[in-house]
Amino acid sequence: MSKIRKSLWMRYVDLSKIRDALQLVSDHNGQLRAKDLETLGIEMGFFRRENGEPFSRTTMYHHRKIMEHLGMVRVDRQHYFMEDTGQFAELLKPAATTGVLSPEEKETLANAIILNSDCQSHFFHVFSLSQKMFTGVEEFRTKASYIIAQADKEGTIVLRSPRTEVRYPLDTNDKLQAIFWGVRLWAIDLGVTDEIFTYSEGRAIFPILRPGSLKASDIVKAILSELKPRETWETISTPELTRKWSPYLRVSTQELHNAIQSMQVRFPQFIDLIPTSASFIAIRTPFEKQDKALFKGYLRDSQGRFISHIRLHHSIWEEYVRAKETQ
């Protein structure tokens, strides 16, 4: 008799729906079967698509399995019970905004996902420099290294660490759906990782600190301390700057770009933003490599333009140091 392979349970869902479903289980602890949970979820509106159509049974199944495997609930005699660990207390508070997770809720979910053994062994372990399991979201944010996701010659997406040479091929459709289109996107949604695409490496996925952990002025100071002016005007590629500094400082591409824009607002006479077009970015990129992560390397200005280069006047270094001293 052939052995039945166990499929992975991780699938991409809106994690605010997981919170809503968990609150429903808590309100009816031990009283709901799977069908009851799904029916009430549809009636309450969180198991519906944006167009109002109910979720498919498969989609609701994935929501239930995610709650089970993350240790939020247990099923006893086909009824759902809350796991009384206190780990998910933040998710049981009244939601401030429907369909939106608070920073505290995101942190709670991120911690549960990073601590989950399946998520660690299939995704987060590639980020580890020591090959040890991460002890939680905070350690991941501060200790994890960046990884690369890139297709090999056969077209299989491989997760690899440039620093440890660990490689993890997503060589089945189940792994691709669970890891690349599941856990990877959860981590982005929860603000644990960000990513940027480059032609030479592929998709760089890197850990980020909680928003606001670094001041915009400190981000700018770090960049300027490295960039030494050689001419009156220095021209810098924004994709190259973003690829280097977002992973290094562990800040999202958006937070890095916001810091640069704050510098431009303060010293407009010393900074020029050079735009390009989205169509030009797409034209010079092979179709199979076109991805939102590619555009993350380009700063978006107040007019919505993609900024491909930044020109800095050499006086910005002196002016910025002077401004820092008077703060």
mmCIF file of N, CA and C in Angstrom, residues 20 32 52 63 71 148-149 153 157 218 238 283:
data_model
loop_
_atom_site.group_PDB
_atom_site.id
_atom_site.type_symbol
_atom_site.label_atom_id
_atom_site.label_comp_id
_atom_site.label_asym_id
_atom_site.label_seq_id
_atom_site.Cartn_x
_atom_site.Cartn_y
_atom_site.Cartn_z
ATOM 1 N N ASP A 20 -11.423 37.236 13.050
ATOM 2 C CA ASP A 20 -12.882 37.251 13.178
ATOM 3 C C ASP A 20 -13.427 35.860 13.486
ATOM 4 N N LEU A 32 -19.771 25.086 18.406
ATOM 5 C CA LEU A 32 -19.830 25.144 16.944
ATOM 6 C C LEU A 32 -19.103 23.972 16.290
ATOM 7 N N GLY A 52 -19.483 40.323 -2.204
ATOM 8 C CA GLY A 52 -20.597 39.827 -1.405
ATOM 9 C C GLY A 52 -20.847 38.343 -1.506
ATOM 10 N N HIS A 63 -9.252 28.401 6.230
ATOM 11 C CA HIS A 63 -9.299 29.269 7.410
ATOM 12 C C HIS A 63 -9.357 28.433 8.690
ATOM 13 N N GLY A 71 -2.506 26.636 16.595
ATOM 14 C CA GLY A 71 -2.750 26.413 18.018
ATOM 15 C C GLY A 71 -3.756 27.357 18.634
ATOM 16 N N ILE A 148 17.213 34.797 -0.902
ATOM 17 C CA ILE A 148 16.886 35.026 -2.306
ATOM 18 C C ILE A 148 15.906 33.950 -2.767
ATOM 19 N N ALA A 149 14.888 34.355 -3.498
ATOM 20 C CA ALA A 149 13.976 33.411 -4.149
ATOM 21 C C ALA A 149 14.148 33.566 -5.649
ATOM 22 N N LYS A 153 17.219 26.449 -13.448
ATOM 23 C CA LYS A 153 17.132 26.188 -14.886
ATOM 24 C C LYS A 153 15.890 25.392 -15.260
ATOM 25 N N ILE A 157 11.257 27.274 -8.250
ATOM 26 C CA ILE A 157 11.667 28.365 -7.368
ATOM 27 C C ILE A 157 12.442 27.785 -6.193
ATOM 28 N N ASP A 218 17.720 59.220 11.117
ATOM 29 C CA ASP A 218 18.779 58.226 11.312
ATOM 30 C C ASP A 218 19.000 57.402 10.044
ATOM 31 N N THR A 238 18.043 54.742 -7.545
ATOM 32 C CA THR A 238 17.172 54.397 -6.415
ATOM 33 C C THR A 238 16.996 52.886 -6.238
ATOM 34 N N ILE A 283 9.104 47.387 -19.897
ATOM 35 C CA ILE A 283 9.654 47.055 -21.210
ATOM 36 C C ILE A 283 11.028 46.417 -21.086
#
